[in-house]
mmCIF file of C-alpha atoms in Angstrom:
data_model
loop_
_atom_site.group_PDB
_atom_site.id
_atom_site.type_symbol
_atom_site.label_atom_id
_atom_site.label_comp_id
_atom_site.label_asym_id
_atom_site.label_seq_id
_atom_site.Cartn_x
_atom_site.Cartn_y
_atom_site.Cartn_z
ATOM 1 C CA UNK A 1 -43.704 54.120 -45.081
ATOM 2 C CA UNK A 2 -44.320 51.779 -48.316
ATOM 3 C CA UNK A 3 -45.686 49.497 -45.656
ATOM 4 C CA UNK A 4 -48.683 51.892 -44.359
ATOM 5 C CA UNK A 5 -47.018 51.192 -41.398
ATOM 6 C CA UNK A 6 -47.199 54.788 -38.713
ATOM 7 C CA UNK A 7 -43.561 55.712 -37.332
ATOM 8 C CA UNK A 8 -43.357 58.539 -35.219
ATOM 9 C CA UNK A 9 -41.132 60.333 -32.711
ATOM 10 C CA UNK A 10 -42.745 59.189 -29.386
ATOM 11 C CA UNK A 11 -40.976 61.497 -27.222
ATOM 12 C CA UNK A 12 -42.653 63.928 -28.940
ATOM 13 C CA UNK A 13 -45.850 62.554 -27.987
ATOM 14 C CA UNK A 14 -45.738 62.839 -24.130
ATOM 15 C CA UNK A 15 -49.934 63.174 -23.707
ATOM 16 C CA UNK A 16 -52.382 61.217 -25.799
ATOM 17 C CA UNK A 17 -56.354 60.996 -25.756
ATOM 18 C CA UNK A 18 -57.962 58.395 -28.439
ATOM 19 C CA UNK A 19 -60.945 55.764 -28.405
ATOM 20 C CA UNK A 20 -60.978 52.016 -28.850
ATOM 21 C CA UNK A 21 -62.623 49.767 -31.129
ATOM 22 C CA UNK A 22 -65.492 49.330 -28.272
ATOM 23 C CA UNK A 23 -65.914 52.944 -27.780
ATOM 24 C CA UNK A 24 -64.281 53.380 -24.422
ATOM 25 C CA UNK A 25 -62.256 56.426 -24.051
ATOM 26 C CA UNK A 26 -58.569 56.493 -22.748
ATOM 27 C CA UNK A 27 -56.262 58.812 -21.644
ATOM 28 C CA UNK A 28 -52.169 58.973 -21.181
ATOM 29 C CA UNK A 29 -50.467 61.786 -19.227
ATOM 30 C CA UNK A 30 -47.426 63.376 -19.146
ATOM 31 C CA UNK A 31 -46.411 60.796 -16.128
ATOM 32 C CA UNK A 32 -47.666 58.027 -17.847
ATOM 33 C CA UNK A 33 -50.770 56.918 -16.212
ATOM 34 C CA UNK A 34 -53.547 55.371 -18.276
ATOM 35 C CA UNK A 35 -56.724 56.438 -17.490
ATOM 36 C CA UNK A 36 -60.276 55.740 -19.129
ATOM 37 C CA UNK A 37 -63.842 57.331 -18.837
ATOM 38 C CA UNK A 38 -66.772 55.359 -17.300
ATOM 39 C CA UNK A 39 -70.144 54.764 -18.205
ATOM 40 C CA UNK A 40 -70.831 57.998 -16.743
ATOM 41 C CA UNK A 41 -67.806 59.898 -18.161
ATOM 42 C CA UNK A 42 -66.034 60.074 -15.181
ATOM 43 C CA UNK A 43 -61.919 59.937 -15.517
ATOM 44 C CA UNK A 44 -60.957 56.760 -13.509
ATOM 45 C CA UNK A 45 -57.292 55.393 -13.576
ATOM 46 C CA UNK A 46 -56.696 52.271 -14.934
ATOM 47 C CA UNK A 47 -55.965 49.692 -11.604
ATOM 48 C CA UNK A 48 -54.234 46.971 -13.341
ATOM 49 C CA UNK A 49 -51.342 48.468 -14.686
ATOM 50 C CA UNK A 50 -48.713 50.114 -12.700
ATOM 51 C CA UNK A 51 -46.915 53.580 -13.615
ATOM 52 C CA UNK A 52 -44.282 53.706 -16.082
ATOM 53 C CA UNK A 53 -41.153 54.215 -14.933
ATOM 54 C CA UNK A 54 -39.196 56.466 -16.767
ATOM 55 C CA UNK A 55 -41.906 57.338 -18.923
ATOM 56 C CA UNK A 56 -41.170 59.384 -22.402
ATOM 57 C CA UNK A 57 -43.472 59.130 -24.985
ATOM 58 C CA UNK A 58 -46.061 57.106 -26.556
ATOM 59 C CA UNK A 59 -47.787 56.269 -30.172
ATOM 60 C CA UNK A 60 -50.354 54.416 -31.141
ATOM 61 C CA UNK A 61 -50.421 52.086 -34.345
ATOM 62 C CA UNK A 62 -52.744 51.263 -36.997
ATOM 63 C CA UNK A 63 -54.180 48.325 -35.164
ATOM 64 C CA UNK A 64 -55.075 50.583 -32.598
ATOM 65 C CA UNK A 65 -52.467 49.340 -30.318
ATOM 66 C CA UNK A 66 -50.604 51.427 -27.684
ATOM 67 C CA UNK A 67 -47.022 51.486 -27.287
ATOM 68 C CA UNK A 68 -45.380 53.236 -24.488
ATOM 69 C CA UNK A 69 -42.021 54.281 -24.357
ATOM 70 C CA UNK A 70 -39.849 54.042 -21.334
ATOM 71 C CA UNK A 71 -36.416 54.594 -20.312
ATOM 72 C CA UNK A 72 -35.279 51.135 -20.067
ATOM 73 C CA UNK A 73 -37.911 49.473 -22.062
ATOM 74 C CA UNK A 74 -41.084 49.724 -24.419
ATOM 75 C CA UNK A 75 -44.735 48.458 -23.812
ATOM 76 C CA UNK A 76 -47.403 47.591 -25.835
ATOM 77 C CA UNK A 77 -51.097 47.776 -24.629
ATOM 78 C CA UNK A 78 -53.463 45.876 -26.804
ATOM 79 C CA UNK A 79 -57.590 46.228 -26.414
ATOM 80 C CA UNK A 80 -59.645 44.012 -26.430
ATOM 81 C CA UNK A 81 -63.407 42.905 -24.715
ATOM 82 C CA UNK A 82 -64.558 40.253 -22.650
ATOM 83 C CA UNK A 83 -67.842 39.619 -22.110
ATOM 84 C CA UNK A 84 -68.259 37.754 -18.846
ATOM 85 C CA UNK A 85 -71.548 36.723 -17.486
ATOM 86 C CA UNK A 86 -71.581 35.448 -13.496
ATOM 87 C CA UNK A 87 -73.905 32.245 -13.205
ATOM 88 C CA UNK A 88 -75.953 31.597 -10.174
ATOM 89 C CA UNK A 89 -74.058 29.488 -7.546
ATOM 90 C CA UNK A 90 -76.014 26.247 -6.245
ATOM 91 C CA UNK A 91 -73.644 26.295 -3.101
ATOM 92 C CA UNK A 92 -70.924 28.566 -2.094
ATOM 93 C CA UNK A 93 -68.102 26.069 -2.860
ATOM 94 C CA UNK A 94 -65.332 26.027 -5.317
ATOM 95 C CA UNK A 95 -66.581 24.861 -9.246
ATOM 96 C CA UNK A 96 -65.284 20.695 -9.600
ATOM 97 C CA UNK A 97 -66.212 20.143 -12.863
ATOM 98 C CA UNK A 98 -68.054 21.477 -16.228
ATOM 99 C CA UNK A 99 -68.746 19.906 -18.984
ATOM 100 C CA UNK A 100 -70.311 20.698 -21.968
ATOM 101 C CA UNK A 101 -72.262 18.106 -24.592
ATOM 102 C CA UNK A 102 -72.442 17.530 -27.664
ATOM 103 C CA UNK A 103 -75.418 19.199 -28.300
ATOM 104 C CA UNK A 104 -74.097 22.435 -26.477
ATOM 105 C CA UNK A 105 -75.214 22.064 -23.134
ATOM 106 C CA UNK A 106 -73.074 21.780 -20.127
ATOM 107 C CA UNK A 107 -73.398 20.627 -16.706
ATOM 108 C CA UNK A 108 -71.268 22.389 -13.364
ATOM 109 C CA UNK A 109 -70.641 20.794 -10.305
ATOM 110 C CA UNK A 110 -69.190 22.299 -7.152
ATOM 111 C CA UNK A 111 -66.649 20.914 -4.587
ATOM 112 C CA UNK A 112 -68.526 18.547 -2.193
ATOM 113 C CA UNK A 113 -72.059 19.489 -3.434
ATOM 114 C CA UNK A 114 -74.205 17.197 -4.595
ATOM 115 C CA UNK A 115 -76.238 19.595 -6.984
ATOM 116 C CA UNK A 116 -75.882 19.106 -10.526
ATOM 117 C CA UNK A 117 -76.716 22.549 -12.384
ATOM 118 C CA UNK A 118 -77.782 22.015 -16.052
ATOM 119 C CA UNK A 119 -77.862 24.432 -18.742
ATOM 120 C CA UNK A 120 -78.823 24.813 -22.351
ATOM 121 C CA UNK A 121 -76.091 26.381 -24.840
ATOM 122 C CA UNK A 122 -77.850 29.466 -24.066
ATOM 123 C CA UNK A 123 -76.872 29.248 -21.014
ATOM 124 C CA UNK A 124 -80.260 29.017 -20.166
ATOM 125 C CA UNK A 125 -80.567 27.316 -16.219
ATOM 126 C CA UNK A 126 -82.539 24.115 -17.487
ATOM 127 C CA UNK A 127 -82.484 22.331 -13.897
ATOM 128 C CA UNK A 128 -81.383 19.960 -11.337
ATOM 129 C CA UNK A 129 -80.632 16.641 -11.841
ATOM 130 C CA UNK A 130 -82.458 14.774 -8.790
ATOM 131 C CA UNK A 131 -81.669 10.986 -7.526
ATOM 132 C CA UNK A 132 -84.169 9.450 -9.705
ATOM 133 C CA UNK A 133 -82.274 11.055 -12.450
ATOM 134 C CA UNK A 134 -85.891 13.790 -13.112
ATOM 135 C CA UNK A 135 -84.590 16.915 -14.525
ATOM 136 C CA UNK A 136 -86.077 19.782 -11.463
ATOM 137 C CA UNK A 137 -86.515 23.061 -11.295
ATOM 138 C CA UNK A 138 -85.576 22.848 -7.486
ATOM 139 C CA UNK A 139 -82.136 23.183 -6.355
ATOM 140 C CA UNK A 140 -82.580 19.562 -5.237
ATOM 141 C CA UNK A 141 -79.662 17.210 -4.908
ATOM 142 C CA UNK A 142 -78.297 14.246 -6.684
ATOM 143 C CA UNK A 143 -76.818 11.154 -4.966
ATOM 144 C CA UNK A 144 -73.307 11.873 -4.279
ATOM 145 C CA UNK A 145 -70.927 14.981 -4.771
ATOM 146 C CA UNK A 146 -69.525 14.571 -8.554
ATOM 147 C CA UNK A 147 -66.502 15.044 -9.133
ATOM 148 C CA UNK A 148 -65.824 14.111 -13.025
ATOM 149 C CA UNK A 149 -68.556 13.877 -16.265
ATOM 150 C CA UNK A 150 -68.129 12.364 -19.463
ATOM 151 C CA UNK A 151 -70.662 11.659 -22.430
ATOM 152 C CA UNK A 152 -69.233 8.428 -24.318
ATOM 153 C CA UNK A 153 -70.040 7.777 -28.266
ATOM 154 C CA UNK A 154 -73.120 5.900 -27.446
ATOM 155 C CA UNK A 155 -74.752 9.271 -25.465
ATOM 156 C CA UNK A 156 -74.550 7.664 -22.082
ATOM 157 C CA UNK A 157 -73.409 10.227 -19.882
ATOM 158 C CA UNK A 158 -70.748 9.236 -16.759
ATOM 159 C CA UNK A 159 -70.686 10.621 -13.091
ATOM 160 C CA UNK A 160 -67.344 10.297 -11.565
ATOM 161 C CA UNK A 161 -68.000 11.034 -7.626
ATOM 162 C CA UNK A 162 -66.161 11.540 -4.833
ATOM 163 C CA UNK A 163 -65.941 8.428 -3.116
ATOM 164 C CA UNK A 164 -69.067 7.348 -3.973
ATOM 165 C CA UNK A 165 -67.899 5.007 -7.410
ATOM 166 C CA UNK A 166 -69.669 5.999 -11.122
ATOM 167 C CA UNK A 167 -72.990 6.538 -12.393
ATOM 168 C CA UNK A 168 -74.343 5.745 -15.832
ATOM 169 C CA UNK A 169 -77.174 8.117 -16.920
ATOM 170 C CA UNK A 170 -79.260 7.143 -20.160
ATOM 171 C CA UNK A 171 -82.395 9.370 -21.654
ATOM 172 C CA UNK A 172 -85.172 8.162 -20.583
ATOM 173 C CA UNK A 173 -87.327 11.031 -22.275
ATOM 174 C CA UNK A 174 -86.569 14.864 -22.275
ATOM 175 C CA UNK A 175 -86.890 15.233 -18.349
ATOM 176 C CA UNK A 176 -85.330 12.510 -17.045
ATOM 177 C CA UNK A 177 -82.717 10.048 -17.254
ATOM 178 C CA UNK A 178 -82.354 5.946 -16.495
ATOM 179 C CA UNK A 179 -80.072 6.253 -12.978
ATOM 180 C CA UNK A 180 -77.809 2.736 -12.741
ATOM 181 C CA UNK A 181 -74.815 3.218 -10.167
ATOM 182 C CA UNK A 182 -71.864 0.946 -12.391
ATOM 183 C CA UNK A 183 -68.909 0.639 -9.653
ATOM 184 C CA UNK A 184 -70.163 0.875 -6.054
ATOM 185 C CA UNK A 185 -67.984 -1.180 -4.164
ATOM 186 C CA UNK A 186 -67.739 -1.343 -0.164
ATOM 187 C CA UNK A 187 -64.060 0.707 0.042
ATOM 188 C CA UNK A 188 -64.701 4.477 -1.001
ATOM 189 C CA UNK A 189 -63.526 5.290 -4.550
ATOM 190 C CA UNK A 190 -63.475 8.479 -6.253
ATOM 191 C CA UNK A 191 -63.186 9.245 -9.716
ATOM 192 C CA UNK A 192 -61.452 12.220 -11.050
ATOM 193 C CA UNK A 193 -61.417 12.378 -14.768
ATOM 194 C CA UNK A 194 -62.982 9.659 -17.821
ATOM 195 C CA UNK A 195 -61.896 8.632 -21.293
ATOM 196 C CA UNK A 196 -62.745 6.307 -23.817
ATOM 197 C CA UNK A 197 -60.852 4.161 -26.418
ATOM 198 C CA UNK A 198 -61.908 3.677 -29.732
ATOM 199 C CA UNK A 199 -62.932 -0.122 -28.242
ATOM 200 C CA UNK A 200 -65.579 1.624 -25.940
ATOM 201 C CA UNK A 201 -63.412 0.797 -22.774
ATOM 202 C CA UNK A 202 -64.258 3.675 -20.489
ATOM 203 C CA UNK A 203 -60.821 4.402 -18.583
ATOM 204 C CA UNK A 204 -60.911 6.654 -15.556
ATOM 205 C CA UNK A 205 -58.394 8.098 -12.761
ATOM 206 C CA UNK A 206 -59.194 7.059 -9.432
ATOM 207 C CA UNK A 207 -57.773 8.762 -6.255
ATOM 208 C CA UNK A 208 -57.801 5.461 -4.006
ATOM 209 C CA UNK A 209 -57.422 2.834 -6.677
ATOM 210 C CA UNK A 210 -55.336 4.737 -9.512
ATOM 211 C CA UNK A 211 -56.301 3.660 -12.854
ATOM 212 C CA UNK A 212 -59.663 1.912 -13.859
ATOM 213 C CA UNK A 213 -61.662 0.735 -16.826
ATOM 214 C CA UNK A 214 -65.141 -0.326 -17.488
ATOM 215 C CA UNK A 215 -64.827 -2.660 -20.514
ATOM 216 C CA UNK A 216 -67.953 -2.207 -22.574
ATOM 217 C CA UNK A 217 -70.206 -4.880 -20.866
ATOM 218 C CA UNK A 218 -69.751 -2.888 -17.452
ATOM 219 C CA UNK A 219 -67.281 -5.228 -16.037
ATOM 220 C CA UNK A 220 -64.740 -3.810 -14.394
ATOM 221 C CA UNK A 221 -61.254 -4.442 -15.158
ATOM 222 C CA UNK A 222 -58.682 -4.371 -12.264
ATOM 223 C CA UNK A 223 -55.935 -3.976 -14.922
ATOM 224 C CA UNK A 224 -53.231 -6.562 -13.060
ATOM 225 C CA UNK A 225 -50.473 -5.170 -15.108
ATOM 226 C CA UNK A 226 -50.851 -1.798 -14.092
ATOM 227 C CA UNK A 227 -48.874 -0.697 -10.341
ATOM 228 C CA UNK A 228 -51.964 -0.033 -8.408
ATOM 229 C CA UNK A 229 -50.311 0.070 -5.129
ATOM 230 C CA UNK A 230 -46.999 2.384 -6.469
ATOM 231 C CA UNK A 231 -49.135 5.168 -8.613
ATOM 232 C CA UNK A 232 -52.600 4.546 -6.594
ATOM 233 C CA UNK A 233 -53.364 7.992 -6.843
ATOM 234 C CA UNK A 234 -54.484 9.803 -10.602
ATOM 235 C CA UNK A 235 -56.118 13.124 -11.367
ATOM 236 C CA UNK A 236 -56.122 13.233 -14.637
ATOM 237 C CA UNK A 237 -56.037 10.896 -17.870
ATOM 238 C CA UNK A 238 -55.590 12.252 -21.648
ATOM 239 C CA UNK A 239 -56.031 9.783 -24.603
ATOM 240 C CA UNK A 240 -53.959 10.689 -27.592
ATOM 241 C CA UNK A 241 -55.092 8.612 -30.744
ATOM 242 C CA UNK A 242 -54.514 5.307 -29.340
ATOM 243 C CA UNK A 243 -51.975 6.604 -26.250
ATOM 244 C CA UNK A 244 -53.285 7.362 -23.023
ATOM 245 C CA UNK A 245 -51.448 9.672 -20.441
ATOM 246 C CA UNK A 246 -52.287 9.194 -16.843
ATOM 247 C CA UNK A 247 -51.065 12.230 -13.772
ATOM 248 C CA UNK A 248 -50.446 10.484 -11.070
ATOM 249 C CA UNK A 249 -49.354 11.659 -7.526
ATOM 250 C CA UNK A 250 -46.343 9.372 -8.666
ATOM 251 C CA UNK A 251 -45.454 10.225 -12.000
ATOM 252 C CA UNK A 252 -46.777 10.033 -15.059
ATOM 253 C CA UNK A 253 -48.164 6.433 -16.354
ATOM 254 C CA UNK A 254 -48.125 5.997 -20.598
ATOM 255 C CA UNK A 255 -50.034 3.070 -22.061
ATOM 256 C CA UNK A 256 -50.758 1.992 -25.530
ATOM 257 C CA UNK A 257 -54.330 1.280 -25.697
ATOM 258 C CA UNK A 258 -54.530 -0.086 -29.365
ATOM 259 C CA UNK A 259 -54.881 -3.847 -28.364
ATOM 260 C CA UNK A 260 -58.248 -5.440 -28.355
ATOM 261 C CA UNK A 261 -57.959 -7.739 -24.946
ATOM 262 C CA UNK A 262 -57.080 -5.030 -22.215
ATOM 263 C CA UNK A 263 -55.083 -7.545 -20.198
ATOM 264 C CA UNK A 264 -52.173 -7.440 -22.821
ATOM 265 C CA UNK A 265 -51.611 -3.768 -22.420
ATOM 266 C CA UNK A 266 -48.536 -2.435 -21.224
ATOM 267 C CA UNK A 267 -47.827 0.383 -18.590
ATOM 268 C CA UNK A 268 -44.635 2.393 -18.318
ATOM 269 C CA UNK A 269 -43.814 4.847 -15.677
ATOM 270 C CA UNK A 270 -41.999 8.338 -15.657
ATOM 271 C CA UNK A 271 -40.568 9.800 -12.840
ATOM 272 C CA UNK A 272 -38.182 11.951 -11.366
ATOM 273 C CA UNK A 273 -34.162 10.905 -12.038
ATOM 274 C CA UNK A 274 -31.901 13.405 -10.623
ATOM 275 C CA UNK A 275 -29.209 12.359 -12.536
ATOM 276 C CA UNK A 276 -31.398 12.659 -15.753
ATOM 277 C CA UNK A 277 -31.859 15.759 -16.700
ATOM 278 C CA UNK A 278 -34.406 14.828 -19.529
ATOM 279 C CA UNK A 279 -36.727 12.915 -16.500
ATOM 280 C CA UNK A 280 -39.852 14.256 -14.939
ATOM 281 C CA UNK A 281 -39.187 17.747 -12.868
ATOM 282 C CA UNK A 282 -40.930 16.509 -10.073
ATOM 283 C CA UNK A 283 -43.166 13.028 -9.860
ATOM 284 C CA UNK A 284 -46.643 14.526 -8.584
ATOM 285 C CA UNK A 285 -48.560 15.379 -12.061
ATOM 286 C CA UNK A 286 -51.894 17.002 -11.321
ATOM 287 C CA UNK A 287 -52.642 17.798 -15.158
ATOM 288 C CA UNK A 288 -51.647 16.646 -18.554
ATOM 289 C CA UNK A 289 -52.669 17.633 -22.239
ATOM 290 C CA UNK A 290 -51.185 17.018 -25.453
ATOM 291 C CA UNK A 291 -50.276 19.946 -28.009
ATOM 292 C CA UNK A 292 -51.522 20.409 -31.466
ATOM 293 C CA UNK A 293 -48.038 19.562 -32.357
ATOM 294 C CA UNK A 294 -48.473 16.073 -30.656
#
């Protein structure tokens, strides 16, 4: 066609044999089942795809992509490679958190451990990070299972635990860091996710206490205008320019955050209206995040 475009009768292509851009080898048979040859050039079916029903024909076009003609519909197979690399587990237990810095590495936690595994962007293992905040080569353990990490502007990084309150590490030199435990209060609190406003207010989601912030002095702020007892539980907080979103087992909580003396912001709550069709679907919100459309 004008177009460079390929058209072709598929039903006249019932059997096909080609490679892919990353040199594996695929076959289609007459009954439509995609198979592909193995590092040792063995014929192995493909396991993730079902067979075609009603299978007549298929083509491929000039990006290389498969199309497979049915009875009652048409297919398209597109290629392409992952590259996956499987990390050493500290514990086997669920992965909590990651988080990766600003100067490319990234720290994982695991569900109820109290390891901290550190690597370089790499991916490199670099350590441990031990209760005295030493970097180790040791699968030692830190403090308290973490649950949450954050690195604010001023490089401090944040440990959100579970039940165990938040940590404030600081560089002390390149293998170890200044350990000062910032909310440890006699009730258990765990901390789920951090943000910070463009006032250096660190706001984080609490499990027991709902929302929190550290103003920048380390004093923390009780927020009396937000519902603590109604939306006591969040999971997760997103700050949008100056709006932040907070998931709550109870809905979602919106605040602007613009205002310089924290005890003049304003909360408002979304939930679930039955009559309203617009309202929340349901008031538990585990997770939100904000489009690139806003």
């Amino acid at each position: 066609s004008p177009t460079g475009d390929k058209w072709q009768h598929v039903a006249k292509i019932p059997e096909l044999s080609f490679s892919d851009d990353y040199g594996t080898e695929w076959h289609i048979n007459r009954e439509g089942r995609l198979f592909y040859n193995d590092t040792k050039g063995n014929l192995v079916a493909y396991k993730n795809l079902p067979h075609f029903e009603g299978y007549r024909g298929c083509f491929l076009d000039k990006q290389n992509n498969l199309w497979i003609l049915c009875t009652h519909c048409l297919h398209k197979i597109v290629f392409s490679q992952r590259k996956l690399q499987a990390f050493p587990q500290a514990e086997n237990a669920l992965v909590r958190c990651m988080y990766r810095f600003s100067n490319g590495d990234y720290w994982i936690c695991q569900r109820n451990s109290k390891r901290i595994q550190m690597f370089d962007k790499e991916d490199r293992l670099i350590g441990y990070l031990a209760t005295d905040g030493r970097i180790s080569r040791e699968a030692i353990a830190f403090k308290s299972a973490i649950y949450s990490i954050f690195e604010s502007s001023d490089g401090s990084i944040w440990l959100g635990t579970r039940q165990d309150g938040l940590y404030r590490l600081q560089r002390k030199n390149p293998q170890a860091f200044e350990v000062q435990q910032c909310i440890a209060q006699p009730e258990q609190v765990s901390i789920f996710d951090m943000e910070q406003d463009r006032h250096g207010r660190l706001w984080m989601a609490s499990l027991e206490k709902g929302l929190l912030c550290l103003t920048k002095d380390l004093v923390l702020n009780e927020l009396p205008s937000y519902d603590h007892k109604a939306y006591f539980k969040a999971h997760n907080l997103y700050l949008h320019q100056d709006t932040l979103l907070v998931a709550t087992s109870q809905g979602l909580v919106v605040a602007d955050v613009s205002c310089q003396n924290v005890n003049d912001i304003e909360f408002h709550y979304h939930t679930n209206h039955p009559e309203r069709s617009e309202s929340l679907r349901s008031n538990l919100c585990d997770f939100v995040l904000v489009d690139g459309d806003g």
